[in-house]
Tab-separated table of N, CA and C in Angstrom:
chain	number	residue	atom	x	y	z
A	1	GLY	N	116.605	107.063	130.327
A	1	GLY	CA	117.674	106.562	131.147
A	1	GLY	C	117.172	106.171	132.515
A	2	HIS	N	118.059	105.644	133.309
A	2	HIS	CA	117.736	105.242	134.667
A	2	HIS	C	117.882	106.433	135.595
A	3	LYS	N	117.082	106.462	136.625
A	3	LYS	CA	117.100	107.589	137.548
A	3	LYS	C	118.473	107.773	138.185
A	4	GLU	N	119.198	106.669	138.432
A	4	GLU	CA	120.516	106.754	139.048
A	4	GLU	C	121.511	107.496	138.158
A	5	CYS	N	121.276	107.498	136.862
A	5	CYS	CA	122.198	108.141	135.913
A	5	CYS	C	122.026	109.652	135.870
A	6	GLU	N	120.971	110.154	136.466
A	6	GLU	CA	120.666	111.576	136.380
A	6	GLU	C	121.780	112.441	136.954
A	7	PHE	N	122.364	112.028	138.078
A	7	PHE	CA	123.410	112.834	138.711
A	7	PHE	C	124.660	112.906	137.839
A	8	ALA	N	125.070	111.807	137.274
A	8	ALA	CA	126.256	111.788	136.409
A	8	ALA	C	126.008	112.617	135.158
A	9	ALA	N	124.816	112.546	134.615
A	9	ALA	CA	124.502	113.305	133.407
A	9	ALA	C	124.506	114.797	133.702
A	10	ASN	N	124.021	115.192	134.871
A	10	ASN	CA	124.013	116.610	135.222
A	10	ASN	C	125.425	117.155	135.352
A	11	ASP	N	126.340	116.333	135.806
A	11	ASP	CA	127.729	116.765	135.927
A	11	ASP	C	128.354	117.037	134.566
A	12	SER	N	127.870	116.377	133.525
A	12	SER	CA	128.438	116.563	132.184
A	12	SER	C	127.566	117.467	131.315
A	13	HIS	N	126.687	118.243	131.949
A	13	HIS	CA	125.821	119.196	131.249
A	13	HIS	C	124.959	118.512	130.192
A	14	THR	N	124.389	117.376	130.565
A	14	THR	CA	123.538	116.599	129.666
A	14	THR	C	122.122	116.582	130.226
A	15	HIS	N	121.145	116.754	129.374
A	15	HIS	CA	119.757	116.670	129.797
A	15	HIS	C	119.345	115.201	129.870
A	16	THR	N	118.568	114.872	130.872
A	16	THR	CA	118.112	113.493	131.015
A	16	THR	C	116.614	113.408	130.754
A	17	LEU	N	116.203	112.237	130.352
A	17	LEU	CA	114.799	111.964	130.129
A	17	LEU	C	114.510	110.607	130.747
A	18	LEU	N	113.624	110.582	131.722
A	18	LEU	CA	113.269	109.320	132.360
A	18	LEU	C	112.180	108.648	131.536
A	19	ILE	N	112.408	107.405	131.192
A	19	ILE	CA	111.468	106.626	130.397
A	19	ILE	C	110.573	105.851	131.353
A	20	PRO	N	109.270	105.938	131.181
A	20	PRO	CA	108.362	105.215	132.072
A	20	PRO	C	108.593	103.704	132.006
A	21	PRO	N	108.301	103.006	133.105
A	21	PRO	CA	108.466	101.547	133.108
A	21	PRO	C	107.635	100.892	132.004
A	22	SER	N	108.123	99.774	131.514
A	22	SER	CA	107.447	98.954	130.499
A	22	SER	C	107.349	99.621	129.128
A	23	CYS	N	108.145	100.641	128.876
A	23	CYS	CA	108.106	101.316	127.573
A	23	CYS	C	109.272	100.926	126.673
A	24	THR	N	110.127	100.019	127.119
A	24	THR	CA	111.282	99.641	126.316
A	24	THR	C	110.904	99.194	124.905
A	25	PRO	N	109.885	98.361	124.721
A	25	PRO	CA	109.554	97.945	123.347
A	25	PRO	C	109.179	99.113	122.439
A	26	VAL	N	108.664	100.177	123.022
A	26	VAL	CA	108.220	101.317	122.235
A	26	VAL	C	109.377	102.257	121.915
A	27	VAL	N	110.207	102.559	122.916
A	27	VAL	CA	111.253	103.569	122.733
A	27	VAL	C	112.623	102.983	122.410
A	28	GLN	N	112.790	101.683	122.568
A	28	GLN	CA	114.059	101.041	122.264
A	28	GLN	C	113.829	99.752	121.465
A	29	PRO	N	113.274	99.867	120.259
A	29	PRO	CA	112.949	98.655	119.495
A	29	PRO	C	114.173	97.829	119.112
A	30	ILE	N	115.339	98.457	118.915
A	30	ILE	CA	116.545	97.702	118.575
A	30	ILE	C	116.941	96.799	119.744
A	31	ASP	N	116.793	97.320	120.973
A	31	ASP	CA	117.130	96.527	122.147
A	31	ASP	C	116.270	95.271	122.222
A	32	VAL	N	114.997	95.410	121.898
A	32	VAL	CA	114.069	94.284	121.978
A	32	VAL	C	114.257	93.318	120.809
A	33	SER	N	114.442	93.856	119.606
A	33	SER	CA	114.470	92.993	118.421
A	33	SER	C	115.842	92.401	118.105
A	34	LEU	N	116.931	93.071	118.511
A	34	LEU	CA	118.268	92.575	118.185
A	34	LEU	C	119.112	92.234	119.411
A	35	ALA	N	119.237	93.160	120.324
A	35	ALA	CA	120.162	92.977	121.446
A	35	ALA	C	119.741	91.833	122.366
A	36	LYS	N	118.470	91.771	122.735
A	36	LYS	CA	118.039	90.723	123.663
A	36	LYS	C	118.217	89.328	123.070
A	37	PRO	N	117.749	89.056	121.843
A	37	PRO	CA	117.977	87.720	121.277
A	37	PRO	C	119.467	87.383	121.144
A	38	PHE	N	120.289	88.378	120.795
A	38	PHE	CA	121.735	88.177	120.686
A	38	PHE	C	122.326	87.794	122.036
A	39	LYS	N	121.975	88.555	123.080
A	39	LYS	CA	122.496	88.256	124.423
A	39	LYS	C	121.981	86.915	124.933
A	40	ASP	N	120.735	86.583	124.621
A	40	ASP	CA	120.181	85.281	125.028
A	40	ASP	C	120.964	84.137	124.393
A	41	GLN	N	121.302	84.286	123.108
A	41	GLN	CA	122.052	83.243	122.419
A	41	GLN	C	123.468	83.118	122.988
A	42	LEU	N	124.120	84.254	123.262
A	42	LEU	CA	125.456	84.211	123.872
A	42	LEU	C	125.408	83.525	125.233
A	43	ARG	N	124.379	83.847	126.012
A	43	ARG	CA	124.230	83.235	127.333
A	43	ARG	C	124.042	81.717	127.201
A	44	LYS	N	123.277	81.285	126.200
A	44	LYS	CA	123.055	79.860	125.961
A	44	LYS	C	124.370	79.156	125.619
A	45	LEU	N	125.173	79.765	124.752
A	45	LEU	CA	126.468	79.178	124.373
A	45	LEU	C	127.421	79.141	125.570
A	46	TYR	N	127.449	80.206	126.356
A	46	TYR	CA	128.323	80.262	127.528
A	46	TYR	C	127.908	79.230	128.569
A	47	THR	N	126.613	79.092	128.789
A	47	THR	CA	126.108	78.117	129.758
A	47	THR	C	126.469	76.699	129.333
A	48	ALA	N	126.327	76.398	128.055
A	48	ALA	CA	126.699	75.070	127.547
A	48	ALA	C	128.193	74.832	127.733
A	49	TRP	N	129.002	75.846	127.486
A	49	TRP	CA	130.455	75.738	127.655
A	49	TRP	C	130.794	75.503	129.128
A	50	CYS	N	130.139	76.240	130.013
A	50	CYS	CA	130.386	76.095	131.453
A	50	CYS	C	130.034	74.694	131.939
A	51	SER	N	128.943	74.150	131.425
A	51	SER	CA	128.510	72.831	131.893
A	51	SER	C	129.447	71.721	131.423
A	52	SER	N	130.272	72.008	130.430
A	52	SER	CA	131.206	70.992	129.934
A	52	SER	C	132.591	71.105	130.568
A	53	HIS	N	132.756	72.010	131.530
A	53	HIS	CA	134.045	72.198	132.190
A	53	HIS	C	133.935	71.958	133.692
A	54	ASP	N	135.012	71.523	134.272
A	54	ASP	CA	135.090	71.299	135.714
A	54	ASP	C	135.099	72.656	136.413
A	55	LEU	N	134.184	72.847	137.342
A	55	LEU	CA	134.085	74.139	138.025
A	55	LEU	C	135.265	74.406	138.948
A	56	GLU	N	135.979	73.374	139.353
A	56	GLU	CA	137.142	73.559	140.220
A	56	GLU	C	138.276	74.261	139.477
A	57	SER	N	138.479	73.904	138.230
A	57	SER	CA	139.552	74.506	137.432
A	57	SER	C	138.936	75.291	136.279
A	58	PHE	N	138.113	76.231	136.626
A	58	PHE	CA	137.333	76.982	135.645
A	58	PHE	C	138.242	77.804	134.740
A	59	PRO	N	138.414	77.405	133.477
A	59	PRO	CA	139.290	78.145	132.566
A	59	PRO	C	138.602	79.396	132.023
A	60	ARG	N	139.399	80.333	131.557
A	60	ARG	CA	138.857	81.527	130.916
A	60	ARG	C	138.418	81.178	129.495
A	61	VAL	N	137.428	81.897	129.029
A	61	VAL	CA	136.989	81.748	127.645
A	61	VAL	C	138.011	82.473	126.763
A	62	SER	N	138.524	81.789	125.765
A	62	SER	CA	139.504	82.410	124.879
A	62	SER	C	138.830	83.454	123.997
A	63	LYS	N	139.614	84.406	123.536
A	63	LYS	CA	139.081	85.429	122.635
A	63	LYS	C	138.598	84.800	121.339
A	64	GLN	N	139.288	83.767	120.897
A	64	GLN	CA	138.894	83.080	119.661
A	64	GLN	C	137.532	82.407	119.832
A	65	LEU	N	137.328	81.724	120.961
A	65	LEU	CA	136.048	81.059	121.209
A	65	LEU	C	134.933	82.093	121.360
A	66	LEU	N	135.195	83.155	122.087
A	66	LEU	CA	134.191	84.213	122.252
A	66	LEU	C	133.824	84.819	120.893
A	67	SER	N	134.814	85.030	120.052
A	67	SER	CA	134.551	85.557	118.711
A	67	SER	C	133.669	84.597	117.916
A	68	GLN	N	133.915	83.305	118.057
A	68	GLN	CA	133.092	82.314	117.353
A	68	GLN	C	131.658	82.324	117.859
A	69	TRP	N	131.487	82.483	119.168
A	69	TRP	CA	130.142	82.574	119.735
A	69	TRP	C	129.409	83.790	119.165
A	70	ILE	N	130.110	84.912	119.042
A	70	ILE	CA	129.490	86.119	118.506
A	70	ILE	C	129.035	85.885	117.071
A	71	VAL	N	129.872	85.233	116.274
A	71	VAL	CA	129.492	84.930	114.890
A	71	VAL	C	128.283	83.994	114.881
A	72	ASN	N	128.291	82.979	115.734
A	72	ASN	CA	127.183	82.024	115.782
A	72	ASN	C	125.888	82.676	116.256
A	73	ALA	N	126.012	83.567	117.219
A	73	ALA	CA	124.808	84.225	117.754
A	73	ALA	C	124.192	85.136	116.710
């Protein structure tokens, strides 16, 4: 976990373990192999959507469109 989380974890009687920098690929392989590519694809779809809309009247992304992006990603 992050060092900032240590205080909150201590309040809930939870033991913390600080992970050394640059160890994410080793200790969190799901984050590297699934979550990052998924988030990158969502960001790509959102950026494309943003570029096709007028920034002055920036509409909200509908739940239906967001759901479609998740399926596509």
